[in-house]
mmCIF file of C-alpha atoms and ligand atoms in Angstrom:
data_model
loop_
_atom_site.group_PDB
_atom_site.id
_atom_site.type_symbol
_atom_site.label_atom_id
_atom_site.label_comp_id
_atom_site.label_asym_id
_atom_site.label_seq_id
_atom_site.Cartn_x
_atom_site.Cartn_y
_atom_site.Cartn_z
ATOM 1 C CA MET A 262 -5.756 -1.890 -17.997
ATOM 2 C CA ILE A 263 -6.395 -4.013 -14.948
ATOM 3 C CA TYR A 264 -3.398 -5.994 -13.729
ATOM 4 C CA PRO A 265 -3.713 -9.198 -11.706
ATOM 5 C CA ILE A 266 -2.574 -8.564 -8.127
ATOM 6 C CA VAL A 267 0.514 -10.441 -7.011
ATOM 7 C CA ALA A 268 -0.248 -12.712 -4.053
ATOM 8 C CA TYR A 269 1.727 -13.216 -0.854
ATOM 9 C CA GLY A 270 4.656 -15.543 -1.471
ATOM 10 C CA ASP A 271 5.944 -13.920 -4.652
ATOM 11 C CA PRO A 272 9.562 -12.723 -4.199
ATOM 12 C CA VAL A 273 8.742 -9.430 -5.975
ATOM 13 C CA LEU A 274 6.894 -8.406 -2.795
ATOM 14 C CA ARG A 275 10.112 -8.906 -0.818
ATOM 15 C CA LYS A 276 12.522 -6.844 -2.894
ATOM 16 C CA GLU A 277 13.623 -3.320 -2.230
ATOM 17 C CA ALA A 278 12.187 -1.546 -5.286
ATOM 18 C CA LYS A 279 14.298 0.716 -7.494
ATOM 19 C CA ASP A 280 13.945 4.438 -8.135
ATOM 20 C CA ILE A 281 12.367 5.377 -11.469
ATOM 21 C CA LYS A 282 14.470 7.515 -13.836
ATOM 22 C CA GLN A 283 12.657 10.393 -15.511
ATOM 23 C CA GLY A 284 11.285 9.322 -18.911
ATOM 24 C CA GLU A 285 12.133 5.653 -18.302
ATOM 25 C CA ILE A 286 8.476 4.643 -18.140
ATOM 26 C CA ASP A 287 5.142 6.325 -18.867
ATOM 27 C CA VAL A 288 4.227 7.089 -15.257
ATOM 28 C CA LYS A 289 0.922 8.747 -16.237
ATOM 29 C CA LYS A 290 -0.321 5.673 -18.068
ATOM 30 C CA LEU A 291 0.994 3.386 -15.345
ATOM 31 C CA SER A 292 -0.673 5.388 -12.569
ATOM 32 C CA GLU A 293 -4.013 5.257 -14.458
ATOM 33 C CA ASP A 294 -3.663 1.483 -14.736
ATOM 34 C CA MET A 295 -2.735 1.210 -11.075
ATOM 35 C CA PHE A 296 -5.789 3.244 -10.002
ATOM 36 C CA GLU A 297 -8.004 1.114 -12.248
ATOM 37 C CA THR A 298 -6.528 -2.064 -10.774
ATOM 38 C CA MET A 299 -6.882 -0.746 -7.214
ATOM 39 C CA TYR A 300 -10.517 0.356 -7.688
ATOM 40 C CA SER A 301 -11.445 -2.964 -9.283
ATOM 41 C CA ALA A 302 -10.256 -4.651 -6.084
ATOM 42 C CA SER A 303 -11.842 -2.019 -3.772
ATOM 43 C CA GLY A 304 -8.454 -1.058 -2.357
ATOM 44 C CA VAL A 305 -7.327 2.312 -0.983
ATOM 45 C CA GLY A 306 -3.660 1.890 -1.901
ATOM 46 C CA LEU A 307 -1.602 -0.104 -4.387
ATOM 47 C CA ALA A 308 2.167 -0.328 -4.784
ATOM 48 C CA ALA A 309 3.960 -1.238 -8.019
ATOM 49 C CA PRO A 310 5.442 -4.509 -6.640
ATOM 50 C CA GLN A 311 1.848 -5.695 -6.183
ATOM 51 C CA ILE A 312 1.481 -5.725 -9.970
ATOM 52 C CA GLY A 313 4.918 -7.294 -10.382
ATOM 53 C CA LEU A 314 6.945 -4.131 -10.999
ATOM 54 C CA ASN A 315 10.077 -3.631 -8.935
ATOM 55 C CA ILE A 316 9.863 0.182 -8.930
ATOM 56 C CA ARG A 317 9.297 2.830 -6.279
ATOM 57 C CA MET A 318 5.797 3.963 -7.098
ATOM 58 C CA PHE A 319 2.458 3.688 -5.337
ATOM 59 C CA VAL A 320 -1.019 5.145 -5.667
ATOM 60 C CA VAL A 321 -3.539 5.934 -2.939
ATOM 61 C CA ASP A 322 -7.165 7.000 -2.786
ATOM 62 C CA GLY A 323 -8.493 7.096 0.755
ATOM 63 C CA THR A 324 -11.684 8.998 -0.118
ATOM 64 C CA PRO A 325 -13.891 5.843 -0.236
ATOM 65 C CA ILE A 326 -13.224 5.315 3.496
ATOM 66 C CA ASN A 327 -15.132 8.517 4.305
ATOM 67 C CA GLN A 328 -17.786 7.849 1.645
ATOM 68 C CA ASN A 329 -18.426 4.438 3.186
ATOM 69 C CA ALA A 330 -18.482 5.744 6.754
ATOM 70 C CA GLU A 331 -21.675 4.791 8.522
ATOM 71 C CA GLU A 332 -23.965 7.340 10.065
ATOM 72 C CA GLY A 333 -22.547 8.667 13.306
ATOM 73 C CA GLU A 334 -19.085 7.450 12.401
ATOM 74 C CA GLU A 335 -16.435 10.135 12.472
ATOM 75 C CA ILE A 336 -15.056 11.426 9.171
ATOM 76 C CA ASP A 337 -11.247 11.416 8.949
ATOM 77 C CA HIS A 338 -10.329 14.785 7.481
ATOM 78 C CA SER A 339 -6.869 13.577 6.475
ATOM 79 C CA LEU A 340 -8.656 11.626 3.737
ATOM 80 C CA THR A 341 -10.452 14.554 2.086
ATOM 81 C CA GLY A 342 -9.142 14.693 -1.477
ATOM 82 C CA PHE A 343 -6.490 12.123 -0.602
ATOM 83 C CA LYS A 344 -5.954 10.687 -4.084
ATOM 84 C CA LYS A 345 -2.308 10.752 -5.101
ATOM 85 C CA VAL A 346 0.579 9.140 -6.904
ATOM 86 C CA PHE A 347 3.911 8.828 -5.076
ATOM 87 C CA ILE A 348 7.054 8.301 -7.167
ATOM 88 C CA ASN A 349 10.521 7.681 -5.679
ATOM 89 C CA ALA A 350 9.107 8.503 -2.263
ATOM 90 C CA GLU A 351 11.312 8.915 0.744
ATOM 91 C CA ILE A 352 9.967 9.076 4.293
ATOM 92 C CA LEU A 353 11.947 11.841 5.996
ATOM 93 C CA GLU A 354 10.473 11.503 9.461
ATOM 94 C CA GLU A 355 7.877 9.626 11.450
ATOM 95 C CA SER A 356 6.628 11.121 14.697
ATOM 96 C CA GLY A 357 3.900 11.024 17.310
ATOM 97 C CA GLU A 358 2.413 8.225 19.346
ATOM 98 C CA GLU A 359 2.120 4.780 17.838
ATOM 99 C CA TRP A 360 -1.514 3.805 17.400
ATOM 100 C CA ALA A 361 -3.300 0.638 16.331
ATOM 101 C CA TYR A 362 -5.272 0.485 13.112
ATOM 102 C CA GLU A 363 -6.654 -2.608 11.444
ATOM 103 C CA GLU A 364 -4.826 -3.095 8.153
ATOM 104 C CA GLY A 365 -5.410 -5.387 5.239
ATOM 105 C CA CYS A 366 -3.608 -5.843 1.936
ATOM 106 C CA LEU A 367 -4.773 -6.734 -1.570
ATOM 107 C CA SER A 368 -1.851 -9.202 -1.801
ATOM 108 C CA ILE A 369 -2.989 -10.919 1.421
ATOM 109 C CA PRO A 370 -6.765 -11.344 1.026
ATOM 110 C CA GLY A 371 -8.864 -12.469 3.957
ATOM 111 C CA ILE A 372 -6.427 -11.325 6.634
ATOM 112 C CA ARG A 373 -6.793 -8.157 8.666
ATOM 113 C CA ALA A 374 -4.904 -7.249 11.817
ATOM 114 C CA ASP A 375 -4.103 -4.335 14.083
ATOM 115 C CA VAL A 376 -0.760 -2.733 13.279
ATOM 116 C CA TYR A 377 0.959 -0.085 15.408
ATOM 117 C CA ARG A 378 2.626 2.814 13.578
ATOM 118 C CA PRO A 379 3.522 6.430 14.456
ATOM 119 C CA GLU A 380 0.798 9.037 13.972
ATOM 120 C CA THR A 381 2.562 11.405 11.565
ATOM 121 C CA VAL A 382 4.744 10.962 8.523
ATOM 122 C CA LYS A 383 6.788 13.502 6.562
ATOM 123 C CA ILE A 384 7.403 12.365 3.003
ATOM 124 C CA LYS A 385 9.230 13.635 -0.081
ATOM 125 C CA TYR A 386 8.128 12.355 -3.487
ATOM 126 C CA LEU A 387 7.666 13.168 -7.162
ATOM 127 C CA ASP A 388 4.274 13.428 -8.847
ATOM 128 C CA THR A 389 3.546 12.246 -12.409
ATOM 129 C CA ASP A 390 4.705 15.657 -13.773
ATOM 130 C CA TRP A 391 8.022 14.982 -12.015
ATOM 131 C CA VAL A 392 7.430 17.838 -9.570
ATOM 132 C CA GLU A 393 8.926 17.278 -6.124
ATOM 133 C CA HIS A 394 6.765 17.665 -3.013
ATOM 134 C CA THR A 395 7.474 17.420 0.709
ATOM 135 C CA GLU A 396 4.320 16.943 2.769
ATOM 136 C CA GLU A 397 3.214 15.858 6.209
ATOM 137 C CA TYR A 398 0.301 13.513 6.862
ATOM 138 C CA SER A 399 -1.444 12.207 9.952
ATOM 139 C CA GLY A 400 -4.380 9.935 10.700
ATOM 140 C CA ILE A 401 -5.520 7.330 8.197
ATOM 141 C CA ALA A 402 -3.792 9.123 5.297
ATOM 142 C CA ALA A 403 -0.444 8.655 7.055
ATOM 143 C CA ARG A 404 -1.366 5.049 7.724
ATOM 144 C CA ILE A 405 -2.071 4.315 4.046
ATOM 145 C CA ILE A 406 1.229 5.959 3.065
ATOM 146 C CA GLN A 407 3.177 3.954 5.660
ATOM 147 C CA HIS A 408 1.624 0.691 4.453
ATOM 148 C CA GLU A 409 2.308 1.405 0.771
ATOM 149 C CA TYR A 410 5.795 2.747 1.480
ATOM 150 C CA ASP A 411 6.594 -0.529 3.233
ATOM 151 C CA HIS A 412 5.693 -2.332 -0.004
ATOM 152 C CA ILE A 413 8.401 -0.531 -1.994
ATOM 153 C CA ASP A 414 10.883 -1.618 0.691
ATOM 154 C CA GLY A 415 9.723 -5.244 0.490
ATOM 155 C CA ILE A 416 7.869 -5.146 3.813
ATOM 156 C CA LEU A 417 4.329 -6.466 4.410
ATOM 157 C CA PHE A 418 1.953 -5.477 7.215
ATOM 158 C CA THR A 419 2.100 -8.990 8.635
ATOM 159 C CA ASP A 420 5.824 -8.413 9.343
ATOM 160 C CA HIS A 421 4.795 -5.923 12.040
ATOM 161 C CA LEU A 422 2.704 -8.432 14.008
ATOM 162 C CA THR A 423 3.759 -10.187 17.211
ATOM 163 C CA PRO A 424 5.334 -13.671 16.901
ATOM 164 C CA LEU A 425 2.166 -15.168 18.404
ATOM 165 C CA LYS A 426 -0.102 -13.450 15.902
ATOM 166 C CA LYS A 427 2.207 -14.455 13.045
ATOM 167 C CA GLN A 428 2.044 -18.063 14.228
ATOM 168 C CA MET A 429 -1.744 -17.871 14.276
ATOM 169 C CA LEU A 430 -1.824 -16.611 10.691
ATOM 170 C CA LYS A 431 0.790 -19.016 9.344
ATOM 171 C CA LYS A 432 -1.633 -21.529 7.850
ATOM 172 C CA LYS A 433 -3.723 -18.837 6.156
ATOM 173 C CA LEU A 434 -0.575 -17.251 4.690
ATOM 174 C CA ASN A 435 0.662 -20.630 3.443
ATOM 175 C CA ASN A 436 -2.691 -21.193 1.781
ATOM 176 C CA ILE A 437 -2.561 -17.825 0.013
ATOM 177 C CA GLN A 438 0.918 -18.717 -1.205
ATOM 178 C CA LYS A 439 -0.457 -21.980 -2.623
ATOM 179 C CA GLY A 440 -3.353 -20.202 -4.303
ATOM 180 C CA ILE A 441 -5.951 -21.511 -1.868
ATOM 181 C CA VAL A 442 -7.768 -18.238 -1.380
ATOM 182 C CA ASP A 443 -11.047 -16.561 -2.119
ATOM 183 C CA ALA A 444 -10.524 -13.116 -3.646
ATOM 184 C CA GLU A 445 -13.048 -11.098 -5.617
ATOM 185 C CA TYR A 446 -10.366 -9.896 -8.025
ATOM 186 C CA LYS A 447 -7.798 -11.504 -10.276
ATOM 187 C CA MET A 448 -4.599 -12.573 -8.557
ATOM 188 C CA LYS A 449 -1.263 -13.918 -9.702
ATOM 189 C CA PHE A 450 0.329 -16.699 -7.683
ATOM 190 C CA TYR A 451 4.009 -17.518 -7.612
ATOM 191 C CA LYS A 452 5.007 -20.922 -8.955
HETATM 192 NI NI1 NI B 178 -0.635 -3.852 0.921
#
């Protein structure tokens, strides 16, 4: 099932999401729906608040980034097989140099901007079989995790931009909020 993607301006994107209790929801079915929704919008990550659910869950699949790499472009090995579901995730540590990477967000179509974040992230989470994992990621995989993890804390990538850049994007963001936006997938606007 493909969900409409919640657009910038909806308060659900600004809430700190709640942990999921085991057996409370069908996380396997939900993760399938989230992947389907994400692929239909050509995204590489999708967090539950983006489909209107105030729960700590997100899915990622960074493999298309390497598949779409142009000839001569370097392959990011952090993305090999990087298709995962993160439930009740907790970032334990972020380390390394901050680096700039151009981010975008399915809830904020038409806007992309460089965001600085630390290179490496150590994260603890549950998978859909409720097995706990603690793993470390770097490169673009870490970046996707950091972006999606922000979503379950009610943070958007635009929050990380400089005041000047935010000012420059203000009109575009207001338009998205009003539903004046061109997206190639179904969105849900807050009224
Ligand atoms: Ni996003």
